[in-house]
PDB file of C-alpha atoms and ligand atoms in Angstrom:
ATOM      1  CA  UNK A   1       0.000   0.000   0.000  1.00 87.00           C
ATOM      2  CA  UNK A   2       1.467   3.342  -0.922  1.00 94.00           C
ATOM      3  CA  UNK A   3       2.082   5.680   2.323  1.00 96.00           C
ATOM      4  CA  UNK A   4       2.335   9.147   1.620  1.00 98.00           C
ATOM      5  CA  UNK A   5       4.228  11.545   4.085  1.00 98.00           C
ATOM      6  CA  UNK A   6       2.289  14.675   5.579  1.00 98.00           C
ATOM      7  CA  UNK A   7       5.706  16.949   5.321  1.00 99.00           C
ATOM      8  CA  UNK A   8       8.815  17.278   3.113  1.00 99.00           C
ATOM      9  CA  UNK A   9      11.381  19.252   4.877  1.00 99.00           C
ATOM     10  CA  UNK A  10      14.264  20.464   2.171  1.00 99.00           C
ATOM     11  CA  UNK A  11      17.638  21.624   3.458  1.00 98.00           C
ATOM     12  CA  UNK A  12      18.747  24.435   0.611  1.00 98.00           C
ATOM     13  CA  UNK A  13      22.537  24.364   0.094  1.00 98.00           C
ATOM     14  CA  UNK A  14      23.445  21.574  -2.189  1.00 97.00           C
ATOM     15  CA  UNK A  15      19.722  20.470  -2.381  1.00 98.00           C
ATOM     16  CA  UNK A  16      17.269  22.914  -3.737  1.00 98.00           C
ATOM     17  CA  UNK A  17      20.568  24.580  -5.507  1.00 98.00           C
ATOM     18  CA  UNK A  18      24.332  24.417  -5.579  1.00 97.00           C
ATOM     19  CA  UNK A  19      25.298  27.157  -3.129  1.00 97.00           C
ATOM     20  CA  UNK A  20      27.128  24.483  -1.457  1.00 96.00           C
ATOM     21  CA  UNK A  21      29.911  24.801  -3.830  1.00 97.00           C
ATOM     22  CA  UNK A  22      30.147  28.911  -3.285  1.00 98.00           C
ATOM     23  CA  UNK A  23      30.119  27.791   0.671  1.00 98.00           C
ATOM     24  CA  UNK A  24      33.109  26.275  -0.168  1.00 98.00           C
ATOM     25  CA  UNK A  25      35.178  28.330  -2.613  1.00 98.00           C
ATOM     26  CA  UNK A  26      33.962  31.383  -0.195  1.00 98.00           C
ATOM     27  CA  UNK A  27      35.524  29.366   3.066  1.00 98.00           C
ATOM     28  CA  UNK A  28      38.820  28.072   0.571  1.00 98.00           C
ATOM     29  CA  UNK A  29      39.517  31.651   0.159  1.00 98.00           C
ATOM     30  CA  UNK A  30      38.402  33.225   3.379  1.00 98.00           C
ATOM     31  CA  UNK A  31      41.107  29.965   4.924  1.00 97.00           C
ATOM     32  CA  UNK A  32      44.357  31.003   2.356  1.00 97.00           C
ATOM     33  CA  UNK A  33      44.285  34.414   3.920  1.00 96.00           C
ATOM     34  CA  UNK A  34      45.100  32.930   7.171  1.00 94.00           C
ATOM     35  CA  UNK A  35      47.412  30.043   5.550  1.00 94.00           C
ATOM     36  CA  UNK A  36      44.806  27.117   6.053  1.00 95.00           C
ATOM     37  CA  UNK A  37      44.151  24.995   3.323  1.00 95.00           C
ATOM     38  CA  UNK A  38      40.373  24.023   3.063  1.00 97.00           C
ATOM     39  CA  UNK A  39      40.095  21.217   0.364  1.00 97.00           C
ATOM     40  CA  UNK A  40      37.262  19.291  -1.155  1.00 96.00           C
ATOM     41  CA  UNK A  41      37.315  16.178   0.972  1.00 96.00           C
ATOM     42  CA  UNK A  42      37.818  18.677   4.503  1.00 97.00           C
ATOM     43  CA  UNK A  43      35.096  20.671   3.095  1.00 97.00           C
ATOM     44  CA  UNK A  44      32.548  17.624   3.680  1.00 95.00           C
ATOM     45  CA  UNK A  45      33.202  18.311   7.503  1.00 96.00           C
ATOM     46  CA  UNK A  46      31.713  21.793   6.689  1.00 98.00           C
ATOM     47  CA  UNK A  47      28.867  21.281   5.052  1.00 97.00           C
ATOM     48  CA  UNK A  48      25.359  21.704   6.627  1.00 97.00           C
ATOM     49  CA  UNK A  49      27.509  23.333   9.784  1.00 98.00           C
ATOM     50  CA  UNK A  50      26.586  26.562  10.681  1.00 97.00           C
ATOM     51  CA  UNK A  51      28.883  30.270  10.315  1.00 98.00           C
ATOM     52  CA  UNK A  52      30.493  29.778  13.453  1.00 97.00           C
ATOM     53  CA  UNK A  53      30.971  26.244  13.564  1.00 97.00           C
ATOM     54  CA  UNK A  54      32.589  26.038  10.401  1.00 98.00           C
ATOM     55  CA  UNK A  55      35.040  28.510  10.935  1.00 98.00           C
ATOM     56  CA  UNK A  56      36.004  27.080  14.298  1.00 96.00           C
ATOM     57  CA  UNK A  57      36.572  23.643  12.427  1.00 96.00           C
ATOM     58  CA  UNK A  58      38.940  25.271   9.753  1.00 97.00           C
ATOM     59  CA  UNK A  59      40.874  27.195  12.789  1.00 97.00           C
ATOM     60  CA  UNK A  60      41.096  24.005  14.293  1.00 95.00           C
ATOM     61  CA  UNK A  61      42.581  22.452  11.512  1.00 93.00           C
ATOM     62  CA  UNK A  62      45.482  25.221  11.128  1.00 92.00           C
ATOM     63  CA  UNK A  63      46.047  25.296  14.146  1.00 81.00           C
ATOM     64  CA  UNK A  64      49.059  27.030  14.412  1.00 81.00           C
ATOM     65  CA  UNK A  65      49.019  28.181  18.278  1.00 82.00           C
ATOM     66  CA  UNK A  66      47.521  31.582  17.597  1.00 85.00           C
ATOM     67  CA  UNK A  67      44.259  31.810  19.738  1.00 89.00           C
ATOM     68  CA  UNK A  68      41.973  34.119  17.981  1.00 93.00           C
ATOM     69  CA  UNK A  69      39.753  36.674  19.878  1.00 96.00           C
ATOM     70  CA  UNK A  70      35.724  36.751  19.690  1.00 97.00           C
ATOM     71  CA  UNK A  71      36.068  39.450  17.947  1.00 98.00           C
ATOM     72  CA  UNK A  72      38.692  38.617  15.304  1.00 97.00           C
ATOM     73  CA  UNK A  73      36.314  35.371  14.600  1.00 98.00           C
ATOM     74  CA  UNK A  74      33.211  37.706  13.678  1.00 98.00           C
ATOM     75  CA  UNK A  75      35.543  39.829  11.396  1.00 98.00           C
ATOM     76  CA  UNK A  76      36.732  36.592   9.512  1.00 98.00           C
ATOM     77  CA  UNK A  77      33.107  34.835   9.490  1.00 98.00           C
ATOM     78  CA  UNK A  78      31.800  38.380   8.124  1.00 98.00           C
ATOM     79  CA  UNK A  79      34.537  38.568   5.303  1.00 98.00           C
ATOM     80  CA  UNK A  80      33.647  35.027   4.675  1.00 98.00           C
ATOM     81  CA  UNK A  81      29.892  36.323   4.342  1.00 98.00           C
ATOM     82  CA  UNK A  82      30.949  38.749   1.720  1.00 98.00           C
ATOM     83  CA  UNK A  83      32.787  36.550  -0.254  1.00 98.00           C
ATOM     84  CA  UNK A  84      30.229  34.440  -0.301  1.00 98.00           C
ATOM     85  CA  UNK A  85      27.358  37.203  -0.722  1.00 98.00           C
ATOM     86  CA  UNK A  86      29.778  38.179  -4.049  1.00 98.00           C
ATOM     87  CA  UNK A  87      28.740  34.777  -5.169  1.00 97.00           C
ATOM     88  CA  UNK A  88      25.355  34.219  -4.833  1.00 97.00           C
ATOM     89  CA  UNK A  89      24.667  38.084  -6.616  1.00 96.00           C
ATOM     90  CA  UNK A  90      23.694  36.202  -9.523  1.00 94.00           C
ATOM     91  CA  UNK A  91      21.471  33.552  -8.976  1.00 98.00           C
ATOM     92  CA  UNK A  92      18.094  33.462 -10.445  1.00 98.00           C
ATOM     93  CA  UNK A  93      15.692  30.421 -11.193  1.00 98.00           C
ATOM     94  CA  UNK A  94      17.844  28.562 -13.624  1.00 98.00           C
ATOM     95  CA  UNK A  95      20.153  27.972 -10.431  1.00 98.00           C
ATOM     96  CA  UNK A  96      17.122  25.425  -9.168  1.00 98.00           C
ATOM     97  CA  UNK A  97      18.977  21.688  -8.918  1.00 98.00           C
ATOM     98  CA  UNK A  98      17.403  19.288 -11.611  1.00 98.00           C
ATOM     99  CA  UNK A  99      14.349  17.614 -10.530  1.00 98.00           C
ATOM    100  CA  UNK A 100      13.774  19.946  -7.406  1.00 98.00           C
ATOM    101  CA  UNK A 101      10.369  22.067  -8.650  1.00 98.00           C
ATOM    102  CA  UNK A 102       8.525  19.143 -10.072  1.00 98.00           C
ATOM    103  CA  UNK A 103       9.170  17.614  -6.621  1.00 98.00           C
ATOM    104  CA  UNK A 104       7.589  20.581  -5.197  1.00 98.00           C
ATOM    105  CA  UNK A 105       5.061  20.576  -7.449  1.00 98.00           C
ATOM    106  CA  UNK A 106       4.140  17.223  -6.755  1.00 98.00           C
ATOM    107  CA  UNK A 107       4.344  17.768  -3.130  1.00 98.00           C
ATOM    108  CA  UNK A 108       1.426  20.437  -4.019  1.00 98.00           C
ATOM    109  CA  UNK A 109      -0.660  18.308  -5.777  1.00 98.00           C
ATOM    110  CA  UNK A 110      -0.475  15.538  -2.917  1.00 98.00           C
ATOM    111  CA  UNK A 111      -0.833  18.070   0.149  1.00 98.00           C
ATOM    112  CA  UNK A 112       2.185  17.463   1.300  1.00 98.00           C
ATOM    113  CA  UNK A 113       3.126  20.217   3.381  1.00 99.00           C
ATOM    114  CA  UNK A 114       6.805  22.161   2.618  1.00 99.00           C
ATOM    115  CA  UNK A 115       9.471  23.057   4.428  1.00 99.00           C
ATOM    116  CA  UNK A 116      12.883  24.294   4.587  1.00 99.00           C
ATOM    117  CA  UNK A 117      15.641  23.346   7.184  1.00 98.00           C
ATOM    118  CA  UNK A 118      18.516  25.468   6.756  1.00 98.00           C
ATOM    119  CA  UNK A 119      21.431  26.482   8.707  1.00 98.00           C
ATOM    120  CA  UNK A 120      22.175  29.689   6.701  1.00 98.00           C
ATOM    121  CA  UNK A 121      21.081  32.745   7.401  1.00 98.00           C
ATOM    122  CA  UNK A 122      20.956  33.937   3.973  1.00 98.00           C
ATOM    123  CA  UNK A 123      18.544  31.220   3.581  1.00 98.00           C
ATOM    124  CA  UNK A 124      15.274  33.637   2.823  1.00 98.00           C
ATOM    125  CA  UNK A 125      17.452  35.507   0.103  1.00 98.00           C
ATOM    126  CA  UNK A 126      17.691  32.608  -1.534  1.00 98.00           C
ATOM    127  CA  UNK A 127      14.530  31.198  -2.307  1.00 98.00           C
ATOM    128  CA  UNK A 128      13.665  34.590  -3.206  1.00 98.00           C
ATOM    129  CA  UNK A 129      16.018  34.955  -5.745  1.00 98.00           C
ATOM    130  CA  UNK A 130      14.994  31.231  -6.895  1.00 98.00           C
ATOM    131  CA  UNK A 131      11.661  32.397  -6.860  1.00 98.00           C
ATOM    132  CA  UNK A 132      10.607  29.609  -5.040  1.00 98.00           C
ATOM    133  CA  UNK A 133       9.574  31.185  -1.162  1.00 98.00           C
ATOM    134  CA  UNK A 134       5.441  30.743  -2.365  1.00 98.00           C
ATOM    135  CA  UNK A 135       6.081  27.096  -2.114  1.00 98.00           C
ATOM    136  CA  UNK A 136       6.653  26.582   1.227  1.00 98.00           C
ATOM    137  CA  UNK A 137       4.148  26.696   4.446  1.00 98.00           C
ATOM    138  CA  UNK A 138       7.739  27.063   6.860  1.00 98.00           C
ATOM    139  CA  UNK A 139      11.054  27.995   6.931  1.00 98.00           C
ATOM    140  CA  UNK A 140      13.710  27.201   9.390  1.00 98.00           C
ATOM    141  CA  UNK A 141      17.520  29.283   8.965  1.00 98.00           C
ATOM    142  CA  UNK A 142      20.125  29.989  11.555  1.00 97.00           C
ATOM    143  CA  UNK A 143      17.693  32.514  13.200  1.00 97.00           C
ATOM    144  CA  UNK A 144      15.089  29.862  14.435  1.00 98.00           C
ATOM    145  CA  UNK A 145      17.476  27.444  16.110  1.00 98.00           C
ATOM    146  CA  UNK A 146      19.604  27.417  18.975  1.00 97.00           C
ATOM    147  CA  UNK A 147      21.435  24.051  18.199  1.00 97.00           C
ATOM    148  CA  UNK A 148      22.350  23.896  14.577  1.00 96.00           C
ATOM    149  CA  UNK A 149      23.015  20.657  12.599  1.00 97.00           C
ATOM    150  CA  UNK A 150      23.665  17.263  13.442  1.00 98.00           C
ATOM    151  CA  UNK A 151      21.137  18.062  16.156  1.00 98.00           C
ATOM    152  CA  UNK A 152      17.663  17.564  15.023  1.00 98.00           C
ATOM    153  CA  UNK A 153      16.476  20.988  16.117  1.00 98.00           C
ATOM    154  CA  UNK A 154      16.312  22.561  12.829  1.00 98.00           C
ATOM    155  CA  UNK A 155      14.222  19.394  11.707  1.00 99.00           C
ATOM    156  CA  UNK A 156      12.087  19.152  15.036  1.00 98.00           C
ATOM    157  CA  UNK A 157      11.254  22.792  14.926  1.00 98.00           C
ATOM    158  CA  UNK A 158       9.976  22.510  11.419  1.00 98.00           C
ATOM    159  CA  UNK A 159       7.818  19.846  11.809  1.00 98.00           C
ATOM    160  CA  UNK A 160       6.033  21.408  15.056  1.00 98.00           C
ATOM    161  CA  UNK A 161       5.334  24.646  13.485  1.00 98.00           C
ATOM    162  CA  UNK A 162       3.567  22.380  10.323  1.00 98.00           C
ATOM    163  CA  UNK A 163       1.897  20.743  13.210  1.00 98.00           C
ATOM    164  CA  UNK A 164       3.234  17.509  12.315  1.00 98.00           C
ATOM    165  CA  UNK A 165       4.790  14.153  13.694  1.00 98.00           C
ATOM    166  CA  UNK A 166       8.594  13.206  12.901  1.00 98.00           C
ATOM    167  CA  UNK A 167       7.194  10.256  12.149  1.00 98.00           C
ATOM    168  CA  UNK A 168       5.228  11.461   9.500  1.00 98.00           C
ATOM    169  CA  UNK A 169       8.492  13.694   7.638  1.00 98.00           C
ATOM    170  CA  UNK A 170      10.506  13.061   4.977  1.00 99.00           C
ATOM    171  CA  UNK A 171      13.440  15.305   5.572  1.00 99.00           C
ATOM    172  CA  UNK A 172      16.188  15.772   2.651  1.00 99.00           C
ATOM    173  CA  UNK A 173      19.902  16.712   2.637  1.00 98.00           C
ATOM    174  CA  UNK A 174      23.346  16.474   1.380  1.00 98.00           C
ATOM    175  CA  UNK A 175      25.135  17.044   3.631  1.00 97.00           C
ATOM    176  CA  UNK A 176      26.164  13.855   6.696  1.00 97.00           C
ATOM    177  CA  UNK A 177      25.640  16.067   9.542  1.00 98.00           C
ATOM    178  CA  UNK A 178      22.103  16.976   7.855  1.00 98.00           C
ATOM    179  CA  UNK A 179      21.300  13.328   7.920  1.00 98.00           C
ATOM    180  CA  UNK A 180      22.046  12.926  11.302  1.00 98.00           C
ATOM    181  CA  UNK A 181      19.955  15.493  11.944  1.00 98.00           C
ATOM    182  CA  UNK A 182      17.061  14.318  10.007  1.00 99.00           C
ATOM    183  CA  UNK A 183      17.926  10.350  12.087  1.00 98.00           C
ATOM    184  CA  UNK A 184      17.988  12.262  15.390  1.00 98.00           C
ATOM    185  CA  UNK A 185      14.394  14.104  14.676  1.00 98.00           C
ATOM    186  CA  UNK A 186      12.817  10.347  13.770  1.00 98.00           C
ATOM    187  CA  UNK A 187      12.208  10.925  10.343  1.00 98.00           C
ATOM    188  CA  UNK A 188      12.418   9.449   6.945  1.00 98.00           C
ATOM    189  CA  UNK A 189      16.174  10.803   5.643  1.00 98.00           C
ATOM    190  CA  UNK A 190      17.311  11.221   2.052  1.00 98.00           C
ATOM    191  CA  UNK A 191      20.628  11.726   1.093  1.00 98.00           C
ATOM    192  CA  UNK A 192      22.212  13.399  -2.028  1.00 98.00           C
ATOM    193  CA  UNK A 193      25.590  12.378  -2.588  1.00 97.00           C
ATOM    194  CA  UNK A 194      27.164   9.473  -2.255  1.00 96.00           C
ATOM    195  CA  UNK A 195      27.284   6.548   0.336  1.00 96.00           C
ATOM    196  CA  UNK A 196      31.348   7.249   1.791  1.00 95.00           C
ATOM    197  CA  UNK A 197      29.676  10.289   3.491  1.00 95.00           C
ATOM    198  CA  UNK A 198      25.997   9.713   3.417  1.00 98.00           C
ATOM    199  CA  UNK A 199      25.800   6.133   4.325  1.00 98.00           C
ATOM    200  CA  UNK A 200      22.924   6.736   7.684  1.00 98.00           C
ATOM    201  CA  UNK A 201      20.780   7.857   4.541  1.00 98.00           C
ATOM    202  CA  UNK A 202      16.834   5.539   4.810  1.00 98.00           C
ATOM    203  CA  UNK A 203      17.009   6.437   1.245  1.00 98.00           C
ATOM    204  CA  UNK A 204      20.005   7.692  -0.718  1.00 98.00           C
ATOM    205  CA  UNK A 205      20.418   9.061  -4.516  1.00 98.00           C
ATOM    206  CA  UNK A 206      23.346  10.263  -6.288  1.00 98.00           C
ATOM    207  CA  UNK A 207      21.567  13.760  -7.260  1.00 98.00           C
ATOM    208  CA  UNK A 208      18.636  15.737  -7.677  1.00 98.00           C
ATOM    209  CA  UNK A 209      17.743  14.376 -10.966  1.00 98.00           C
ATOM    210  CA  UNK A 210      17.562  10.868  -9.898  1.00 98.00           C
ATOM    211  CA  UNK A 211      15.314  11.938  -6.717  1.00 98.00           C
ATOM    212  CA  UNK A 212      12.320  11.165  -8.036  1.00 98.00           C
ATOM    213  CA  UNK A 213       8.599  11.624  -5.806  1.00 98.00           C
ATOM    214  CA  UNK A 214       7.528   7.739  -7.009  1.00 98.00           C
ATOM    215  CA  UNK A 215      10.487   6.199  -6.537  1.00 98.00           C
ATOM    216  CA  UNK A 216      11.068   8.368  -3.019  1.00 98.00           C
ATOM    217  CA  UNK A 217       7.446   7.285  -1.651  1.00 98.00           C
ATOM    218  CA  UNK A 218       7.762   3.464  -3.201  1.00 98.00           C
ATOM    219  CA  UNK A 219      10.746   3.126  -0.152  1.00 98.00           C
ATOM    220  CA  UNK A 220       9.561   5.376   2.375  1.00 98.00           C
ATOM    221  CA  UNK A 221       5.941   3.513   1.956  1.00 97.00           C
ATOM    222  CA  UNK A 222       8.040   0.090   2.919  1.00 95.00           C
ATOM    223  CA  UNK A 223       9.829   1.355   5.676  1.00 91.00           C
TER     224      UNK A 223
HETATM  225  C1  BG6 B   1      24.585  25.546   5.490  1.00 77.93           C
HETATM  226  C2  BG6 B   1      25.745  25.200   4.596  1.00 77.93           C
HETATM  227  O1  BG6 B   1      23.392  25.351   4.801  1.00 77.93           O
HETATM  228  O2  BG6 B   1      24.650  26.906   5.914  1.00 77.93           O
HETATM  229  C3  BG6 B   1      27.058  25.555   5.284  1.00 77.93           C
HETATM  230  O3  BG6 B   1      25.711  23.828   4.299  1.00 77.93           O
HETATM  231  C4  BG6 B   1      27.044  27.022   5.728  1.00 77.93           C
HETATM  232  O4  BG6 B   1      28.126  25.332   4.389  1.00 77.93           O
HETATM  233  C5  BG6 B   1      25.834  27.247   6.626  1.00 77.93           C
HETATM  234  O5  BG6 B   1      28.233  27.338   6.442  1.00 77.93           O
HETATM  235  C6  BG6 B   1      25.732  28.678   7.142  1.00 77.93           C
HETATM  236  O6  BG6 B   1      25.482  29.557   6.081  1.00 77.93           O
HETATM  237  P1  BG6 B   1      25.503  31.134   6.217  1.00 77.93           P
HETATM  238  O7  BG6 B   1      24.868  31.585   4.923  1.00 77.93           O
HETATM  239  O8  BG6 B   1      24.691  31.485   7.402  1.00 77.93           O
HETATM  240  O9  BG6 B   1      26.914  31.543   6.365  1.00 77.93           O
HETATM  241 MG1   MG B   2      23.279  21.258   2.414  1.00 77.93          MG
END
């Protein structure tokens, strides 16, 4: 029998579109300033963490015995922010990952409810400038959460303001600590990427253009 979900919550950044890559190149550059190298497989420690945390992991990894103040950490997560911000000036709807609107869309038709689990803060700029915001009934970014990803807050909060159980959520992310996340909260997770770093995925996909809404429900209705 075919089970259909009551929520689909989306994280953005290397789900709904590929911001995940300016993340990086904005952190890669931010990091050579201060002599650190940030590479490609370190950089899968980063994703789905939030400002602060991410910055403190790449300081941690150069760790060269200078302590850094509060206040010289804000001034390097800011510059970070406008590298970053240089990035995304750009975007516009053809930046939408393959397969991601009809998903919505069929979400829509079903009455699946929509959310988005994020731990930017530039989150809301985003799906403006994907023209996507009328889709979804919540979002969650860095300013609705105390405890950001691999706890499940950003998930758990979602689903209570859609009114909804865990149980009854299909949450959706690339990145590993997102999955853990999405594990914690008690909901259906599904990973995009691959299984070295996304392996706790209930159901996983290479990328958005093989995540098809069948295919999705077919496994999460067996679970
Ligand atoms: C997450 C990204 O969605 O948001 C991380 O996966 C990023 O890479 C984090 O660091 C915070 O983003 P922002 O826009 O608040 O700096
Ligand atoms: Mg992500």
């Amino acid at each position: 029998m075919v089970n259909y979900p009551k929520a689909f919550i989306y994280d953005l950044d290397g789900v709904i579109t590929d911001t995940a890559e300016f993340h990086f190149l904005a952190w890669q550059k931010l990091a050579e300033e201060i002599n650190i190298s940030v590479d490609r497989q370190f950089n899968e420690q980063l994703k789905g963490i939030n400002r602060m945390d991410s910055l403190d992991r790449i300081l941690e990894r150069g760790f060269s015995g200078r302590i850094f103040s509060n206040t010289e950490k804000v001034a390097l997560a800011t510059r970070k922010n406008e590298y970053y911000l240089k990035l995304i000036e750009s975007i516009d709807p053809s930046h939408i990952l393959p397969g991601i609107e009809t998903l919505l869309q069929k979400n829509k038709e079903r009455h699946i409810k929509i959310a988005l689990g994020s731990a930017s803060n530039n989150a809301s700029a985003i799906l403006d400038k994907l023209e996507l915001t009328s889709y979804f009934d919540y979002i969650v970014d860095a300013s609705k959460v105390k405890k950001g990803k691999p706890d499940p807050e950003t998930f758990t909060t979602a689903a209570s303001a859609l009114g909804i159980a865990p149980d009854d959520c299909v949450g959706i992310e690339d990145a590993a600590a997102g999955i853990e996340s999405i594990n914690k909260a008690g909901m259906f997770s599904v990973g995009i990427g691959n299984a070295q770093h996304l392996a706790a995925a209930d159901y996983l996909v290479e990328d958005t253009a093989k995540l098809l809404f069948e295919d999705l429900i077919a496994c999460y209705s067996k679970r």
